[in-house]
Structures are given as structure tokens and as C-alpha cells.
N, CA, C and O of each residue as an XYZ file, in Angstrom:
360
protein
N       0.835     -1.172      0.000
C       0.000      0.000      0.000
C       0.884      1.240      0.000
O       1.942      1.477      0.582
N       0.316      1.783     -0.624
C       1.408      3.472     -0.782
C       1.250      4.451     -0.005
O       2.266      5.097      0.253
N       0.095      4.831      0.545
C       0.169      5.700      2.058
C      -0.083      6.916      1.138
O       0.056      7.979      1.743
N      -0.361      7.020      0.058
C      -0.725      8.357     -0.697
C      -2.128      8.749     -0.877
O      -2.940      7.974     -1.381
N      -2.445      9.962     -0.468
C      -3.813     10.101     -1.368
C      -4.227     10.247     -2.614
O      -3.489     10.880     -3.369
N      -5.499      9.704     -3.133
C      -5.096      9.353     -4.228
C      -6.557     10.767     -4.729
O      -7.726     10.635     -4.368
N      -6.202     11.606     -5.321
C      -7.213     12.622     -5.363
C      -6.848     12.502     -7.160
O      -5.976     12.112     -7.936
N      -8.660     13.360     -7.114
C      -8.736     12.964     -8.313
C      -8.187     13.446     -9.981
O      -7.882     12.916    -11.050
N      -8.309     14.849     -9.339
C      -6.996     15.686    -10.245
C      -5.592     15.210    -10.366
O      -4.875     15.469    -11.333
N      -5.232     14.494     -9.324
C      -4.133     13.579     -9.706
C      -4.431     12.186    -10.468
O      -3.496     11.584    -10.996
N      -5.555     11.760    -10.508
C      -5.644     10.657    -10.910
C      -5.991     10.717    -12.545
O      -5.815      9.836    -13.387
N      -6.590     12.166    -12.715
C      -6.876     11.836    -14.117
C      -6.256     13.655    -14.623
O      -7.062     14.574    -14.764
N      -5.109     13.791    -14.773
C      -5.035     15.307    -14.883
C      -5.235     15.786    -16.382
O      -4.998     16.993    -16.433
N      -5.479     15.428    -17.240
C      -5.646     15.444    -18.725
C      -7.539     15.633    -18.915
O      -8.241     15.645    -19.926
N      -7.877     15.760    -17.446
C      -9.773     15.688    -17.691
C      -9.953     16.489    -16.820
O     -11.079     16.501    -16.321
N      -8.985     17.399    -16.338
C      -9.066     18.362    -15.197
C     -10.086     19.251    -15.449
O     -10.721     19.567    -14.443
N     -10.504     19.845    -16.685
C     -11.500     20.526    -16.649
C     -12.704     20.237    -16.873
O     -13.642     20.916    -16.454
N     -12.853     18.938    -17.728
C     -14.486     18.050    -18.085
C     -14.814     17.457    -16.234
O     -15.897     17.103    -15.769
N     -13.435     17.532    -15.502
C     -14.101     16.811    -14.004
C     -15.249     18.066    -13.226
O     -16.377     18.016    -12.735
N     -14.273     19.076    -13.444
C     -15.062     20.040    -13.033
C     -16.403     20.639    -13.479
O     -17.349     20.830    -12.714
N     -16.393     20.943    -14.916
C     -17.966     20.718    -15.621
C     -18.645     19.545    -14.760
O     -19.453     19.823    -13.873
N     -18.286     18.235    -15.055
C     -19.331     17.119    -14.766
C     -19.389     17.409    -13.409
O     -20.551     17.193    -13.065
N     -18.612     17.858    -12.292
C     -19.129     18.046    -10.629
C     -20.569     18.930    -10.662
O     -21.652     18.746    -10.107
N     -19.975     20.170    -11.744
C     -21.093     21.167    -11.367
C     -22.267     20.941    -12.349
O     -23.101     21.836    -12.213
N     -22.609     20.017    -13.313
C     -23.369     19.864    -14.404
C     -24.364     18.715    -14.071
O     -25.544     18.520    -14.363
N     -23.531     18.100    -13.422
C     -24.156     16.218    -13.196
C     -24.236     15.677    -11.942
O     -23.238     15.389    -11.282
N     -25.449     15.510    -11.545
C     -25.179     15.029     -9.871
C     -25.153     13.603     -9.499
O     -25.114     13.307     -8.305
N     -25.166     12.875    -10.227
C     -24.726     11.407    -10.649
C     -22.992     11.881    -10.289
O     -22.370     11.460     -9.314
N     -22.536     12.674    -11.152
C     -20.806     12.468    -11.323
C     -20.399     12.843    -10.109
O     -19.575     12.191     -9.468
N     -21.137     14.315     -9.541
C     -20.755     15.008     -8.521
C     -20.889     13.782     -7.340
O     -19.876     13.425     -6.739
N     -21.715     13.397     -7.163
C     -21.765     11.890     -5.694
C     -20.755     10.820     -6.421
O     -20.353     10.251     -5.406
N     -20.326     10.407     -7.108
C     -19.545      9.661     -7.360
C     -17.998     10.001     -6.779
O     -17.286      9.223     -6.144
N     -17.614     11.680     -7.263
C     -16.298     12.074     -7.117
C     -16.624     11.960     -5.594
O     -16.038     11.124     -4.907
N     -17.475     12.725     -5.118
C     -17.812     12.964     -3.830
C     -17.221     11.267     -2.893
O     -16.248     11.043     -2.173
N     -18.104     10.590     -3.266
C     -17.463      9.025     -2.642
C     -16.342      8.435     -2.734
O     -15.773      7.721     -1.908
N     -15.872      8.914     -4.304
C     -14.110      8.313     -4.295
C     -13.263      9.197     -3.424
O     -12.216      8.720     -2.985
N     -13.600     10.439     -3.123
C     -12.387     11.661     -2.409
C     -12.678     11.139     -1.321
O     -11.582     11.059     -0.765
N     -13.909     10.461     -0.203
C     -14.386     10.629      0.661
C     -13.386      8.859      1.091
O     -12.700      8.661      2.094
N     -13.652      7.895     -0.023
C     -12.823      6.622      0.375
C     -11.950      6.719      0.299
O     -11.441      6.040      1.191
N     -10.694      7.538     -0.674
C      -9.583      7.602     -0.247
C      -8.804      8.221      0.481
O      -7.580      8.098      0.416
N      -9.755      9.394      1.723
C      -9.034     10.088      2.615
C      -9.199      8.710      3.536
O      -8.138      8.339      4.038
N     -10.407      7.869      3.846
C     -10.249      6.730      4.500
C      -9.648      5.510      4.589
O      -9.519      4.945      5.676
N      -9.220      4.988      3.435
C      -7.724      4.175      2.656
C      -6.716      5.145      3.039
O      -5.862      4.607      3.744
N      -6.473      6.543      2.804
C      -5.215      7.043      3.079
C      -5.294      6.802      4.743
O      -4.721      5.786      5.136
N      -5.844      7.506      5.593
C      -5.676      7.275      6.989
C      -5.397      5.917      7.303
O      -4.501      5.756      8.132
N      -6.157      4.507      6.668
C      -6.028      3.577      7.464
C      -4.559      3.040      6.768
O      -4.145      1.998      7.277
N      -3.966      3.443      5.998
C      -2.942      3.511      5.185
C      -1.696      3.820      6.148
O      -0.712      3.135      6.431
N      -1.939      4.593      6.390
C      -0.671      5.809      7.640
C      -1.646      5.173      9.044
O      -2.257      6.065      9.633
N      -1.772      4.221      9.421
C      -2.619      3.818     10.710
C      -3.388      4.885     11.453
O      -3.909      4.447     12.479
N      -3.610      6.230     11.202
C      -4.217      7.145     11.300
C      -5.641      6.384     12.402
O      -5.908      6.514     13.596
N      -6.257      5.624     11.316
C      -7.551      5.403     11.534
C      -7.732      3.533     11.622
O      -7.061      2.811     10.884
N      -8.331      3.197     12.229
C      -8.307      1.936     12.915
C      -8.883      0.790     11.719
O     -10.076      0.740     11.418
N      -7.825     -0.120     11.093
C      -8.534     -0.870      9.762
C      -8.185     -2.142      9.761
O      -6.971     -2.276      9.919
N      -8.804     -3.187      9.639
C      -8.219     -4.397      9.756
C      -7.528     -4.443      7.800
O      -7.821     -3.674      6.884
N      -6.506     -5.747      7.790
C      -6.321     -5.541      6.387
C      -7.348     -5.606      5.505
O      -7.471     -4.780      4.600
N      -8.182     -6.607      5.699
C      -9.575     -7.165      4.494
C     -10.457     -6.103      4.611
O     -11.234     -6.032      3.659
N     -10.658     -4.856      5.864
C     -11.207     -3.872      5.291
C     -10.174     -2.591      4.623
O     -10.341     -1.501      4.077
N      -9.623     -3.012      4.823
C      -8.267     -1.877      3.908
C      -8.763     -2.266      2.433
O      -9.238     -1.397      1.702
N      -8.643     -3.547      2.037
C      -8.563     -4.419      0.749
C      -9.615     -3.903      0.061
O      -9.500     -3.285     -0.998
N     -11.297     -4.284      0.983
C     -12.363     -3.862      0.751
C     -12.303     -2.606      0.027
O     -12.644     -2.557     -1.155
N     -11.865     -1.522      0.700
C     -11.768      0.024      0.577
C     -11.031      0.322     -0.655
O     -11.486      1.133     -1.462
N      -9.955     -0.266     -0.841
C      -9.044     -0.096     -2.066
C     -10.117     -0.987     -3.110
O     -10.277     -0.229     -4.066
N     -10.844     -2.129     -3.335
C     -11.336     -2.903     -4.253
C     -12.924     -1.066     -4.854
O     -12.996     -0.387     -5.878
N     -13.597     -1.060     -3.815
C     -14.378      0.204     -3.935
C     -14.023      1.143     -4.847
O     -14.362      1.337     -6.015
N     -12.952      1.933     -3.777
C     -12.348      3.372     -4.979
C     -12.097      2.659     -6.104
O     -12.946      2.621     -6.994
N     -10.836      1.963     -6.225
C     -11.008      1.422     -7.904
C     -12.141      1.229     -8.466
O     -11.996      1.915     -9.479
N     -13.526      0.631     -8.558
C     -14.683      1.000     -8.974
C     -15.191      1.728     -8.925
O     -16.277      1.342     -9.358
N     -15.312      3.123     -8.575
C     -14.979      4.520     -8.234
C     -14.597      4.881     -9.523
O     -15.258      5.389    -10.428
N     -13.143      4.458     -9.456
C     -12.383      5.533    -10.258
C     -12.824      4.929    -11.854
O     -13.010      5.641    -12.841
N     -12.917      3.600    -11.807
C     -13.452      3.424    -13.108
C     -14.313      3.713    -13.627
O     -14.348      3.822    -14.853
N     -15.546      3.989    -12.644
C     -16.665      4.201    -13.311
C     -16.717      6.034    -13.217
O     -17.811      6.588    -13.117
N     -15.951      6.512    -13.243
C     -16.001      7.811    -13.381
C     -14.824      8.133    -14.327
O     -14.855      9.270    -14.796
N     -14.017      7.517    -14.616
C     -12.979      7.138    -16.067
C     -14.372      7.074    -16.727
O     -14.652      8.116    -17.320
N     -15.257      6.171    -16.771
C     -16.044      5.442    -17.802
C     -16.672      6.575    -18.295
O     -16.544      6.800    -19.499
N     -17.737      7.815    -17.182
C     -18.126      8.895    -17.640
C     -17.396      9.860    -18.400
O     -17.974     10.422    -19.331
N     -15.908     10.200    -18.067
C     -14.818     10.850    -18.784
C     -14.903     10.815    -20.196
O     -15.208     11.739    -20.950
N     -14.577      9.557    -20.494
C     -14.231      9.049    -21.765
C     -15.362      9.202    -22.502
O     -15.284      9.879    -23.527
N     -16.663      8.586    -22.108
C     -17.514      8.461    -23.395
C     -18.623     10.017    -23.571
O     -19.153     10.760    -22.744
N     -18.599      9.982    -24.866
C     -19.232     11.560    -25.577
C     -20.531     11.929    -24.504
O     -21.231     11.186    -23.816
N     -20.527     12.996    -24.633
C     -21.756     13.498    -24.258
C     -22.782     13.024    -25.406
O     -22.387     12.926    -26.568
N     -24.243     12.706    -25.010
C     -24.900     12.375    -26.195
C     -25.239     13.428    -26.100
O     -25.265     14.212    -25.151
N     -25.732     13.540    -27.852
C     -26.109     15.212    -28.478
C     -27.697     15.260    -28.519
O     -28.271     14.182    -28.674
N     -28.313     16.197    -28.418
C     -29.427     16.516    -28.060
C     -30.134     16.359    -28.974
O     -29.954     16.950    -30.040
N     -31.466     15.209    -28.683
C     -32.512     15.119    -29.379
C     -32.827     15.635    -30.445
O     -33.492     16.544    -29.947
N     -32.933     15.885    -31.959
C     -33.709     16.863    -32.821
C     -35.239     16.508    -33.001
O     -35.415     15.290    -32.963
N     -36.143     17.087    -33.147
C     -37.314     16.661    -33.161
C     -37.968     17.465    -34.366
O     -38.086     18.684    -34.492
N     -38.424     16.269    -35.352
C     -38.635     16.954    -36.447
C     -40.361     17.085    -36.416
O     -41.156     16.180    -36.163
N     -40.691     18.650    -36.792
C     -41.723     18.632    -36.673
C     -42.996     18.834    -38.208
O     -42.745     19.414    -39.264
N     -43.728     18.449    -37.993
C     -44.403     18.302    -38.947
C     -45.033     19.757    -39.425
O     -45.483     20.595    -38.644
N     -44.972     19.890    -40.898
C     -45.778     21.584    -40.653
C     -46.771     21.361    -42.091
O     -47.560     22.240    -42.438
């Protein structure tokens, strides 16, 4: 274990500004970042023994954020879908 925090501007710095759109745009993304920053100040503490962790919940915690971070990679990456056209009849 590395004893680092793992924040998310460090984790993805090439999406530094689509992270910030999607916090303030999307509240799906915004609770997501919200839960990965929130598990890895708790992996970091139990990391630095800070905070009281057996290993298999350390493991637990690290298995989480990585699904975390992927599934908010996953939002990163794929396009915004483009808005409906609706053709109207005249």
C-alpha cells in the first residue's frame, strides 16, 4: 500500500476541466467524485494507521475506490450524447 492520497486531479489530470464541468453539471458524477475523495481520505488514513482498519477492510476500501475511479474514467471518456432533434411536422 502506498500511504498516498489518491485525489482525483491527480488521478486523471488530462480531464481536469471536463471533471469540473461534470461536478457542477451532473449530480450522478458530482456523488460519485464525492465518494471516491471521501474513500480515499479513508484508505489514506487507514494507510498511515491514522484510523483503525483491519487488512480485508483496507482491501475492501481499495477494491471500492477502484470502482470509483473506473466508473467515473467510464463517464470521462464516453461523448456526451447530443441533443434530441425533433422533427416537426408543418
Amino acid at each position: 500500500m502506498s500511504g498516498t492520497l489518491h485525489e482525483l486531479v491527480a488521478e486523471f489530470p488530462d480531464f481536469r476541466a471536463l471533471v469540473r464541468h461534470l461536478q457542477e453539471t451532473d449530480g450522478h458524477f458530482a456523488r460519485l467524485c464525492r465518494s471516491y475523495e471521501d474513500l480515499s481520505r479513508r484508505v489514506h488514513l487507514a494507510e498511515r494507521r491514522n484510523e483503525p482498519a483491519g487488512d480485508a477492510m483496507l482491501i475492501d476500501m481499495c477494491k471500492q475506490r477502484r470502482q470509483l475511479k473506473e466508473e467515473i474514467y467510464g463517464m470521462l471518456v464516453q461523448p456526451e450524447p447530443e441533443a434530441e432533434v425533433i422533427k416537426l411536422a408543418v
